[in-house]
Coordinates of C-alpha atoms in Angstrom, one line a residue:
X1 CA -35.5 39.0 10.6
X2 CA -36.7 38.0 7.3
X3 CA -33.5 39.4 6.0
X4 CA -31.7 36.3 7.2
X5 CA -34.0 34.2 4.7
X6 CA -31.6 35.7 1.9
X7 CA -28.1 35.8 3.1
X8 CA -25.3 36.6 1.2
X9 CA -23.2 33.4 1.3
X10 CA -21.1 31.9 -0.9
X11 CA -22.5 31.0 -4.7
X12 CA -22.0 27.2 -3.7
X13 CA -25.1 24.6 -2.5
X14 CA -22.9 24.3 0.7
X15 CA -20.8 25.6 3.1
X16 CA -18.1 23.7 4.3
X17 CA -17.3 23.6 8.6
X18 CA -13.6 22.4 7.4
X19 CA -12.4 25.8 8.1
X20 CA -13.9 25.6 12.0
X21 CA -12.1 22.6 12.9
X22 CA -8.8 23.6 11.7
X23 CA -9.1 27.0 13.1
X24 CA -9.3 25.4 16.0
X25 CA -7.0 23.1 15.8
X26 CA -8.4 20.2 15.5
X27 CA -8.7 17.7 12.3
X28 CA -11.1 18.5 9.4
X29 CA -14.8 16.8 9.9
X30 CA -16.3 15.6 7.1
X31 CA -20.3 17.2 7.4
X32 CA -20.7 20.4 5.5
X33 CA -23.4 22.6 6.3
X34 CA -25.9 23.7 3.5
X35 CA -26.6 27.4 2.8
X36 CA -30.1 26.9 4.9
X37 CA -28.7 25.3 7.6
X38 CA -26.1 28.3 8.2
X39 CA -29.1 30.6 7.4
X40 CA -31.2 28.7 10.2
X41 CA -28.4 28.8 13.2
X42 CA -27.7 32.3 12.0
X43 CA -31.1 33.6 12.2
X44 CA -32.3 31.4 15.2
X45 CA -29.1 33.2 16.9
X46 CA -30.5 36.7 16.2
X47 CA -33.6 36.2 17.0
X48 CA -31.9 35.5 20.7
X49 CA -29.5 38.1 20.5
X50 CA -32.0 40.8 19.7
X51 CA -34.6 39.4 22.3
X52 CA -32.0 39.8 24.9
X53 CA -31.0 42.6 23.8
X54 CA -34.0 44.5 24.2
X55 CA -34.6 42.9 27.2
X56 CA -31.3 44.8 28.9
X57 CA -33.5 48.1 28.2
X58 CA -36.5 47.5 28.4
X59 CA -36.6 49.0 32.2
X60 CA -35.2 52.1 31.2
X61 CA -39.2 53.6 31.0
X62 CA -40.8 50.7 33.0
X63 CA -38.6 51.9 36.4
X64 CA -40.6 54.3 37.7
X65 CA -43.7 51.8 37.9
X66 CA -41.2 49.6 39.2
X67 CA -40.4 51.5 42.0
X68 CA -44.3 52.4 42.7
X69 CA -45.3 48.6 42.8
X70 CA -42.1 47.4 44.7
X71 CA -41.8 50.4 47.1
X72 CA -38.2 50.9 46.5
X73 CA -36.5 53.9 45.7
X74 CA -34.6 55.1 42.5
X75 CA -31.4 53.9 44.2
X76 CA -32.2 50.4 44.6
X77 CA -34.3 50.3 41.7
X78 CA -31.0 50.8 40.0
X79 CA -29.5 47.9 40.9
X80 CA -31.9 46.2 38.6
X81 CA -29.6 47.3 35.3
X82 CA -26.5 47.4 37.6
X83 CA -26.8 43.6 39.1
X84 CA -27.5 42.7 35.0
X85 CA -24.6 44.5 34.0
X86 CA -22.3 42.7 37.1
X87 CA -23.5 39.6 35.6
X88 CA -22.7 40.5 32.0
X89 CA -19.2 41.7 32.8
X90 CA -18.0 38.6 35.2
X91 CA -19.5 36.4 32.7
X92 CA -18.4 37.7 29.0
X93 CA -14.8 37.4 30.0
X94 CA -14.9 33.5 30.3
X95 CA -17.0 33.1 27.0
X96 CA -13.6 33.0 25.0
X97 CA -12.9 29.8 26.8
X98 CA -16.1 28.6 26.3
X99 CA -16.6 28.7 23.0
X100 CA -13.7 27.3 22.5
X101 CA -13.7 24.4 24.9
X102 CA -17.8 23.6 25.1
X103 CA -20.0 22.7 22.0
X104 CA -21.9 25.5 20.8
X105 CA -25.0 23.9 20.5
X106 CA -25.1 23.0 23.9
X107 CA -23.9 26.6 24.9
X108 CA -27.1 28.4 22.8
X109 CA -29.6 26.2 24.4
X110 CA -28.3 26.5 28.4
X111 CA -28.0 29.8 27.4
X112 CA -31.8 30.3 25.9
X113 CA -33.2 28.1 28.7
X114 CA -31.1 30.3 31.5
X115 CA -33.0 33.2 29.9
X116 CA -36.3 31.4 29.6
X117 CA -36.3 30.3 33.2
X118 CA -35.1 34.1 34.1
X119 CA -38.0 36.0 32.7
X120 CA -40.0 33.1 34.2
X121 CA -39.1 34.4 37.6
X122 CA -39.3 37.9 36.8
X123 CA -42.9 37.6 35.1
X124 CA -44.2 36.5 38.4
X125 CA -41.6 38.2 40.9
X126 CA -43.7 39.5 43.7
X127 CA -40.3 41.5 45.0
X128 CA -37.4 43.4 44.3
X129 CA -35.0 40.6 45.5
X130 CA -36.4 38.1 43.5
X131 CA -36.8 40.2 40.0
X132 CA -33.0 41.3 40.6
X133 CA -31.6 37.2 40.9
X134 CA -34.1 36.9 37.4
X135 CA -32.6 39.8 35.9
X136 CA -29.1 38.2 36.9
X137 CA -30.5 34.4 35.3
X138 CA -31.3 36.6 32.6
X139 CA -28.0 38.2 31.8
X140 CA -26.0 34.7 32.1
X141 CA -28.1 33.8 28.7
X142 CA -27.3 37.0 27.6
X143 CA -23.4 37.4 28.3
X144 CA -23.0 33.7 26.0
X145 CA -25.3 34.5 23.2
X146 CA -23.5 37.7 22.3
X147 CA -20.2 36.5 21.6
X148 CA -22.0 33.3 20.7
X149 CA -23.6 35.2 17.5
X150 CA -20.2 37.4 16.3
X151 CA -17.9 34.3 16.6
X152 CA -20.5 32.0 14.5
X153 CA -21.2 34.9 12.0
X154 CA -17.0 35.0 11.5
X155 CA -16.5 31.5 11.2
X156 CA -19.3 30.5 8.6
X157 CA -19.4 33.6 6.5
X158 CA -17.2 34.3 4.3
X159 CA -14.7 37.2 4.7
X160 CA -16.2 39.0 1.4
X161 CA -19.7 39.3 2.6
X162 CA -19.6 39.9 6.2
X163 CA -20.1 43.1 6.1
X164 CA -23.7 42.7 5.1
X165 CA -24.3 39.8 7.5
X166 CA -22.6 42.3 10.4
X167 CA -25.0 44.9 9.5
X168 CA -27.9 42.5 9.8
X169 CA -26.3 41.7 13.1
X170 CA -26.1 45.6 14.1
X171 CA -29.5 45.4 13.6
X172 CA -30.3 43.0 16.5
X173 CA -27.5 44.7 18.4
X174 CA -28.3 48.5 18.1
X175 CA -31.9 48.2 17.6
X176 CA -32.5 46.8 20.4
X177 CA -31.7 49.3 22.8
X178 CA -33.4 51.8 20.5
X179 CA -36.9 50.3 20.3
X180 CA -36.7 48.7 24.1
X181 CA -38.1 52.1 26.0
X182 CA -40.2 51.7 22.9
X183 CA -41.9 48.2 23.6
X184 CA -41.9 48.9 27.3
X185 CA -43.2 52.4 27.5
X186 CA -46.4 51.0 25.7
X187 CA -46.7 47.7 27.6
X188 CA -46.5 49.1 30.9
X189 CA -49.0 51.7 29.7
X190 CA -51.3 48.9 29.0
X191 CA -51.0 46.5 31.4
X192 CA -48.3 47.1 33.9
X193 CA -44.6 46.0 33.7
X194 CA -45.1 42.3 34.3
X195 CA -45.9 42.1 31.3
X196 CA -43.2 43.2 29.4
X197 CA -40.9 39.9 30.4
X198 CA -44.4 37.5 30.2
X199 CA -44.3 38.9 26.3
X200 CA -40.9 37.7 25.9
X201 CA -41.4 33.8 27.2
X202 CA -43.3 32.8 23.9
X203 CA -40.7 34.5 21.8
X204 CA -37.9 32.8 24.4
X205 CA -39.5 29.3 23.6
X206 CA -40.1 29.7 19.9
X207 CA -36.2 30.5 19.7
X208 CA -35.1 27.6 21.8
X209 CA -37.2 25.6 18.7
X210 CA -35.3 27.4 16.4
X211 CA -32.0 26.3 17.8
X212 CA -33.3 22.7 18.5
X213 CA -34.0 22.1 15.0
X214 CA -31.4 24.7 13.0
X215 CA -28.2 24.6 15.6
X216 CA -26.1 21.5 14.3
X217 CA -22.8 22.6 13.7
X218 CA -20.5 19.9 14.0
X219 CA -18.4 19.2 17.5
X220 CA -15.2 21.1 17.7
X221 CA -14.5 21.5 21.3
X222 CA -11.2 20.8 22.7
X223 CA -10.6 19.5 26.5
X224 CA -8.7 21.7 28.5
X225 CA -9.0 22.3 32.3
X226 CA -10.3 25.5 33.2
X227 CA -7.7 27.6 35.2
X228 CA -9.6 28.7 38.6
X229 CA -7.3 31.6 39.1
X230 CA -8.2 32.6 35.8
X231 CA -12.0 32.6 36.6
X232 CA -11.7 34.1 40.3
X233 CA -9.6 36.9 39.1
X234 CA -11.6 38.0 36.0
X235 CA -15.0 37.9 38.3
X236 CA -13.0 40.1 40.7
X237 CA -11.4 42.3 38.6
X238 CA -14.6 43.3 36.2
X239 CA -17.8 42.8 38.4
X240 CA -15.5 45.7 40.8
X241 CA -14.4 47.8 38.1
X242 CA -18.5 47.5 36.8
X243 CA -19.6 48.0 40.4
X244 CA -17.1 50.8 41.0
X245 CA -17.9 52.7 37.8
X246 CA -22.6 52.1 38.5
X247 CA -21.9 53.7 42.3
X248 CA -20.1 56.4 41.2
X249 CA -23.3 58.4 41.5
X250 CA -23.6 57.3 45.1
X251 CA -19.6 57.5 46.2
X252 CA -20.1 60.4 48.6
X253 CA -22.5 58.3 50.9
X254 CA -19.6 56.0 51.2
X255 CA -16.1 56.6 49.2
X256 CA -14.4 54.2 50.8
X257 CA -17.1 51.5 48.9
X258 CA -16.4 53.2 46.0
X259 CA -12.0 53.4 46.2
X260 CA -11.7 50.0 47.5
X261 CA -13.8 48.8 44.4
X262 CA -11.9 50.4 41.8
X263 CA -8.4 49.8 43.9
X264 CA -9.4 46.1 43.9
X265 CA -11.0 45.6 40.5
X266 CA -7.7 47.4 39.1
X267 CA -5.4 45.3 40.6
X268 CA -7.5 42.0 40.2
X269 CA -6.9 43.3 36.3
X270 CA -3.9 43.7 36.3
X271 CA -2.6 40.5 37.8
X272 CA -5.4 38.6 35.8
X273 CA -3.7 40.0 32.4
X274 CA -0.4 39.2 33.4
X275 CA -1.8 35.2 34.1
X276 CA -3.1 35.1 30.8
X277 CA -0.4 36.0 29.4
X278 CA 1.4 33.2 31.0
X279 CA -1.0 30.8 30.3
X280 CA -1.2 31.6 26.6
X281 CA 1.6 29.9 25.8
X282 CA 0.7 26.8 27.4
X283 CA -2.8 26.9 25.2
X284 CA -4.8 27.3 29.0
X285 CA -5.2 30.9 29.1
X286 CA -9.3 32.0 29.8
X287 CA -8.9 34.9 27.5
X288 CA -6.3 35.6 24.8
X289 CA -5.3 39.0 24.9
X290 CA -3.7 38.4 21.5
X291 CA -5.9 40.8 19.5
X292 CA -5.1 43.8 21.2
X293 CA -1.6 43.4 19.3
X294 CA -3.8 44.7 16.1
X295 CA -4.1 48.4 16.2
X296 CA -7.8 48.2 14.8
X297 CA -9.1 45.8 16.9
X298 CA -8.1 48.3 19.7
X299 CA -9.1 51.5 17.7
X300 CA -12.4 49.4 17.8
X301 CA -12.4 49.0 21.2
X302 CA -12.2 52.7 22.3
X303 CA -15.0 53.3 19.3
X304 CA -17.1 51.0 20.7
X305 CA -17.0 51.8 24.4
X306 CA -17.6 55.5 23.8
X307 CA -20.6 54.3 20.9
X308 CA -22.3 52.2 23.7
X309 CA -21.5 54.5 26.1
X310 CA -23.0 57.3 24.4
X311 CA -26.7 55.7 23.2
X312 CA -27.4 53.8 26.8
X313 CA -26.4 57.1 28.1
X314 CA -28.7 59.4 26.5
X315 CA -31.2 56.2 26.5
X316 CA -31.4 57.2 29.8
X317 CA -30.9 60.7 30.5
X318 CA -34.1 61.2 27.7
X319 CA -36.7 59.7 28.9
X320 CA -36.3 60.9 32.6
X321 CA -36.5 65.1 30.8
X322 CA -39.4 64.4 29.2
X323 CA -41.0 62.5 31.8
X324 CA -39.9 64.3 34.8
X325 CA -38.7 67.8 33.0
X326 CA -41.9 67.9 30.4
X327 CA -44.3 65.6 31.9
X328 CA -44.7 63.0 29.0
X329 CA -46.0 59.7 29.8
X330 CA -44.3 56.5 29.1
X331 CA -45.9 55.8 25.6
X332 CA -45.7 59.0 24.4
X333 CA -41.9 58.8 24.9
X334 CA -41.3 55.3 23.6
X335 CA -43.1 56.4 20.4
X336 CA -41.1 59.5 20.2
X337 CA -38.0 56.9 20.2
X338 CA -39.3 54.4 17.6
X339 CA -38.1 56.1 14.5
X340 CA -34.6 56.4 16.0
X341 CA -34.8 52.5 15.9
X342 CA -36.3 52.1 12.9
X343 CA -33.4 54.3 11.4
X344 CA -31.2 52.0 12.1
X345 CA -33.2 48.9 11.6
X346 CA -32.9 50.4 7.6
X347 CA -29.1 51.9 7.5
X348 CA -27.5 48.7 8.9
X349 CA -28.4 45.8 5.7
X350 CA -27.5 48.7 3.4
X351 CA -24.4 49.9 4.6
X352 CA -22.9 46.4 5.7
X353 CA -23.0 46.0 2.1
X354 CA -21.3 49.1 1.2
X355 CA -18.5 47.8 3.5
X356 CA -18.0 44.3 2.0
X357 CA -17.7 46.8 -1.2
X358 CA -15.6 49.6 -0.5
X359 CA -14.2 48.7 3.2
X360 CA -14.7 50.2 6.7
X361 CA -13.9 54.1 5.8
X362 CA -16.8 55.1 3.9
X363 CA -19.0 53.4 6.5
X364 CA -17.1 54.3 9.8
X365 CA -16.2 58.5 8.8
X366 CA -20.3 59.3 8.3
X367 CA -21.3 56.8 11.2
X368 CA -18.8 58.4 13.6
X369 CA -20.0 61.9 12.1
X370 CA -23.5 61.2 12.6
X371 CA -23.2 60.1 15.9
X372 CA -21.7 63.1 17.0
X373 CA -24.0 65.1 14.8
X374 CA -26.5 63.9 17.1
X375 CA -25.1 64.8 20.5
X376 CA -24.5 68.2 19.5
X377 CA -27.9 67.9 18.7
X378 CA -29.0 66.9 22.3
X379 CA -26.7 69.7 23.6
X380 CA -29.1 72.1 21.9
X381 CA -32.4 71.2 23.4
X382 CA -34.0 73.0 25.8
X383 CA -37.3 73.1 28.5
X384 CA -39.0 74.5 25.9
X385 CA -37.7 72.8 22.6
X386 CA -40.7 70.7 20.9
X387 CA -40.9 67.1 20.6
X388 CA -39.2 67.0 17.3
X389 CA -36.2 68.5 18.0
X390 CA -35.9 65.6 20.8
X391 CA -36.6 63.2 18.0
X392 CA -34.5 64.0 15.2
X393 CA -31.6 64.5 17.1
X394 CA -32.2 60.5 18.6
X395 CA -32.6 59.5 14.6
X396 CA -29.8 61.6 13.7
X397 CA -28.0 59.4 16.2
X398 CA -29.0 56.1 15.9
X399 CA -28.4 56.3 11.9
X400 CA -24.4 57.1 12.6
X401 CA -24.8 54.3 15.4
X402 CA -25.9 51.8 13.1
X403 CA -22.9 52.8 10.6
X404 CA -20.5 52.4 13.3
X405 CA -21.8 49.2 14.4
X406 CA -21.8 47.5 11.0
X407 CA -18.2 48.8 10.2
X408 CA -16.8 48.4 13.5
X409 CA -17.1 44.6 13.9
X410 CA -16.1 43.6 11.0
X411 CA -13.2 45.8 10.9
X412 CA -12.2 44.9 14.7
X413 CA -12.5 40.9 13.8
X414 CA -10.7 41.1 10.6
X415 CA -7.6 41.4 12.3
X416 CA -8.0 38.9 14.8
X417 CA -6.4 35.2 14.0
X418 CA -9.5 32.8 13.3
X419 CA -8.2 30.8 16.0
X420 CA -8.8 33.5 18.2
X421 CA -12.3 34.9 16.9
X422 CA -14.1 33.3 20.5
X423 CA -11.5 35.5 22.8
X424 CA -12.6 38.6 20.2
X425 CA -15.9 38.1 21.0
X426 CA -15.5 38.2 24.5
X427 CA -13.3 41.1 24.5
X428 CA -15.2 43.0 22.0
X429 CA -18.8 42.7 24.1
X430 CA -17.0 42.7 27.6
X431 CA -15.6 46.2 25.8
X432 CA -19.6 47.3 24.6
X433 CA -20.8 46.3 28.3
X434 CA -18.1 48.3 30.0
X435 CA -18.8 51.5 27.5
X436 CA -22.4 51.1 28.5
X437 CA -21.6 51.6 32.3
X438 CA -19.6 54.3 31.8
X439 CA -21.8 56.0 29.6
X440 CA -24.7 55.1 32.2
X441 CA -23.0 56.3 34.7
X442 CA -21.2 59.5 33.4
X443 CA -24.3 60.7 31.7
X444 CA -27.2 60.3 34.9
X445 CA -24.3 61.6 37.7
X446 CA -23.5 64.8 35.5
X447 CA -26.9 65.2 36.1
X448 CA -28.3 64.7 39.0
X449 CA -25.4 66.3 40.9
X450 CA -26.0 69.9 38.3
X451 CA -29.5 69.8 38.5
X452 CA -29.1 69.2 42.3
X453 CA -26.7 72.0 43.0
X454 CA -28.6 74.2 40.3
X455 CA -32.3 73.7 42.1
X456 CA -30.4 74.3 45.7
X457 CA -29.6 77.7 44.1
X458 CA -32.7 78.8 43.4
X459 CA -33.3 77.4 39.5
X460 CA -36.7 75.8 38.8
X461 CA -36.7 72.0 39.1
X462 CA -36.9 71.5 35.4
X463 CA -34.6 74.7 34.1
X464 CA -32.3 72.8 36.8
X465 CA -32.7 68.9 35.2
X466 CA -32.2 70.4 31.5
X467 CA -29.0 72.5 32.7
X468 CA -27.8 69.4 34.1
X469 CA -28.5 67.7 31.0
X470 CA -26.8 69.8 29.0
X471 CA -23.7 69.6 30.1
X472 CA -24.0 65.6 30.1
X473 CA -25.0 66.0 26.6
X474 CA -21.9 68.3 26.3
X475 CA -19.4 65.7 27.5
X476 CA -21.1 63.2 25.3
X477 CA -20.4 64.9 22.5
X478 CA -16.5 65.8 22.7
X479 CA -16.5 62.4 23.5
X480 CA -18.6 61.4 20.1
X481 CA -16.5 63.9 18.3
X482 CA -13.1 62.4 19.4
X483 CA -14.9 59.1 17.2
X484 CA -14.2 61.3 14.0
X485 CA -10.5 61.2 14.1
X486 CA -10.0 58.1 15.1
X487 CA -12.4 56.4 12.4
X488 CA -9.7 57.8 9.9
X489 CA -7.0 55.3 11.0
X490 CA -9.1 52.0 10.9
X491 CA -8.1 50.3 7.6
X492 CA -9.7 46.6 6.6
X493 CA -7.2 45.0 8.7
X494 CA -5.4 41.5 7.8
X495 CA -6.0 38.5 10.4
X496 CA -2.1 37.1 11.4
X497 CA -1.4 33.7 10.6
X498 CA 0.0 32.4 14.0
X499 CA -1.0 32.5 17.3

């Protein structure tokens, strides 16, 4: 974080906010924001981002004691990162209106006292019902800080050195998830997994008095009445296509569940695009679909998705081989994770700035390289493989993640109208979220149904889980390696001038 005590903005004492009123349409205000000021609201809104961040993964090792302490099985237990997820998705979708329509101060601290209150709950939860509505209070601070940080990062940096401030932002966004089974695995070694959300209350408060002192941008908010339809249909269409996609896994118990979800969450989409559409041109829709008309802002999408969906997947698949394939305890596996995350804590600063030198190619073509360098490395291992292998092949990984990340969202936002950077947001995270379930989804259902049908036919428990983990490894890394080719058609991108 200290990183954000020397960013790269422009050469001048001050920073003007002239350029955030008139990108969104209203008049030019007269403060200006000094250099430390943007450095404070920056760095107050990655210390958020990355806190919640971490927080989204954090269970990924501490389930198992979860389950033990609750007395609820793996199924239900599930639902804790599913119900988080729901939230995210029917949330993110309407932070394009927000942002545009709601001052972004008050949006940082509802959203930091949501998450404050959430861990709160979950800290203390004495059941599963109650630490599944905190992980929900939880996620509605995380779906508005995530957009909240990309769109402010866009509209007070300038356009020449984003790509360093992006890779600092990479950091908190890909790091995260990489040192999370890290954090937890030795805090519910230690002292159980309470206390991996009572850790994250002090840090919750000291941010809220970051953004209390540091978070004064100027009003810009325009009044416009939220469309209901709007709202109703984006909640239906994406917390469906979300649930449909987390019960895959489960869809032979009840496939009717698992059709009508998708069947309704489809059409919900559909009819919610064509609204917004509509709406558009009356300056009411709840998310612009206008940046989709820029091929790399959807290259960037599909990049993104299979990126997210790629780390949360073997994020999870990991940890369960060497737990329940090798018999590794939690710390021993968080450890064996940390360099991974410390990887990419180094290669995102650095390579941001090699983007705001030499544009999105020679950062994207490694990245997307690397990343699938690193699932063919997963494809490799084997019962018997040692630790190393395991952990070289997650570094390998999160290095071309972190390359990706940097490149990707400056690249994606770079062709997006400034008017429209709060609807990129949204899509852009609503996209990282939906990749993430996929990839969560895809990865454990390979295998548990091969290592189930392996094991019924006579294969050893673990030769069974690591057969079934190959070939979710396998399909991870066709996907990766589909990344490659499409990295080569993602140029620096020029933002249109009218809406």
């Amino acid at each position: 974080m200290t990183e954000f005590l020397s960013l790269p903005f422009k050469n001048e004492v001050t920073v003007s906010t002239e350029h955030i009123q008139t990108a969104q349409g209203a008049p030019p205000a007269g403060p200006q924001l000094s250099t430390r000021q943007v450095t404070g609201i920056i760095a107050a809104l990655a210390l958020a981002a990355f806190m919640m961040i971490l927080n989204e993964t954090v269970l990924t090792v501490a389930l198992p004691g979860i389950m033990n302490d609750l007395q609820i099985s793996a199924a239900t237990g599930q639902w804790l990162t599913t119900g988080f997820l729901l939230t995210l998705s029917v949330v993110i979708p309407t932070t394009g209106f927000l942002l545009q329509h709601f001052n972004h101060r008050s949006l940082f601290m509802f959203a930091i006292i949501s998450f404050i209150i959430g861990t709160a709950v979950a800290a203390l939860a004495p059941s599963f019902v109650l630490l599944l509505a905190a992980r929900m209070v939880q996620a509605l601070g995380t779906a508005i800080v995530l957009p909240l940080l990309m769109t402010t990062t866009l509209r007070l940096v300038p356009a020449q050195r984003r790509g360093t401030v992006m890779g600092l932002n990479s950091v908190v966004i890909g790091v995260g998830p990489a040192v999370g089974p890290t954090v937890s695995g030795a805090v519910v070694h230690a002292w159980g997994w309470h206390y991996i959300f009572a850790m994250m209350l002090p840090i919750s408060v000291l941010v809220l008095i970051l953004g209390a002192v540091f978070f004064k941008v100027p009003a810009s908010a325009q009044k416009t009445r939220v469309d209901a339809a709007s709202v109703l249909l984006s909640a239906v269409a994406f917390g469906l296509l979300v649930y449909g996609i987390s019960s895959i896994e489960h869809a032979s118990q009840n496939p009717a569940m698992a059709i009508a979800s998708f069947a309704i969450g489809a059409l919900s989409l559909v009819l919610f695009i064509r609204r917004q559409r509509g709406l558009a041109r009356e300056g009411r829709e709840l998310l612009n679909l206008a940046p989709f008309a820029s091929r790399n802002f959807r290259l960037a999408m599909i990049l993104i998705m299979i990126a997210f969906g790629t780390l949360l997947g073997s994020l999870m698949v990991v940890p369960i081989l060497l737990e329940s394939g090798r018999g590794l305890d939690s710390l021993t596996i968080g450890l064996m994770l940390l360099p991974g995350g410390l990887a990419q804590a180094v290669a995102s600063p650095v390579f941001g700035r090699v983007y705001d030198r030499f544009g999105p190619r020679p950062v994207l073509i490694p990245g997307t390289a690397m990343l699938a360098l690193g699932q063919w490395l997963y494809v490799g291992v084997r019962a018997d493989s040692p630790l190393w292998l395991f952990a070289t092949a997650h570094v390998v990984f999160s290095i071309g993640f972190a390359l990706l990340m940097t490149g990707l969202m400056s690249s994606a936002m770079a062709s997006v109208d400034p008017r429209l950077f709060g609807h990129g947001s949204a899509i852009f995270n609503t996209g990282q979220q939906l990749g993430g379930a996929i990839g969560t989804t895809l990865f454990v259902t390979v295998l548990t149904l091969l290592s189930t049908a392996q094991e019924a036919s006579g294969t050893s428990a673990v030769q069974a889980l690591f057969d079934g983990a190959h070939v979710a490894f396998l399909i991870g890394a066709v996907l990766a390696s589909a990344t490659v080719v499409l990295s080569l058609f993602i140029g620096r991108g020029t933002a249109p001038t009218g809406r």
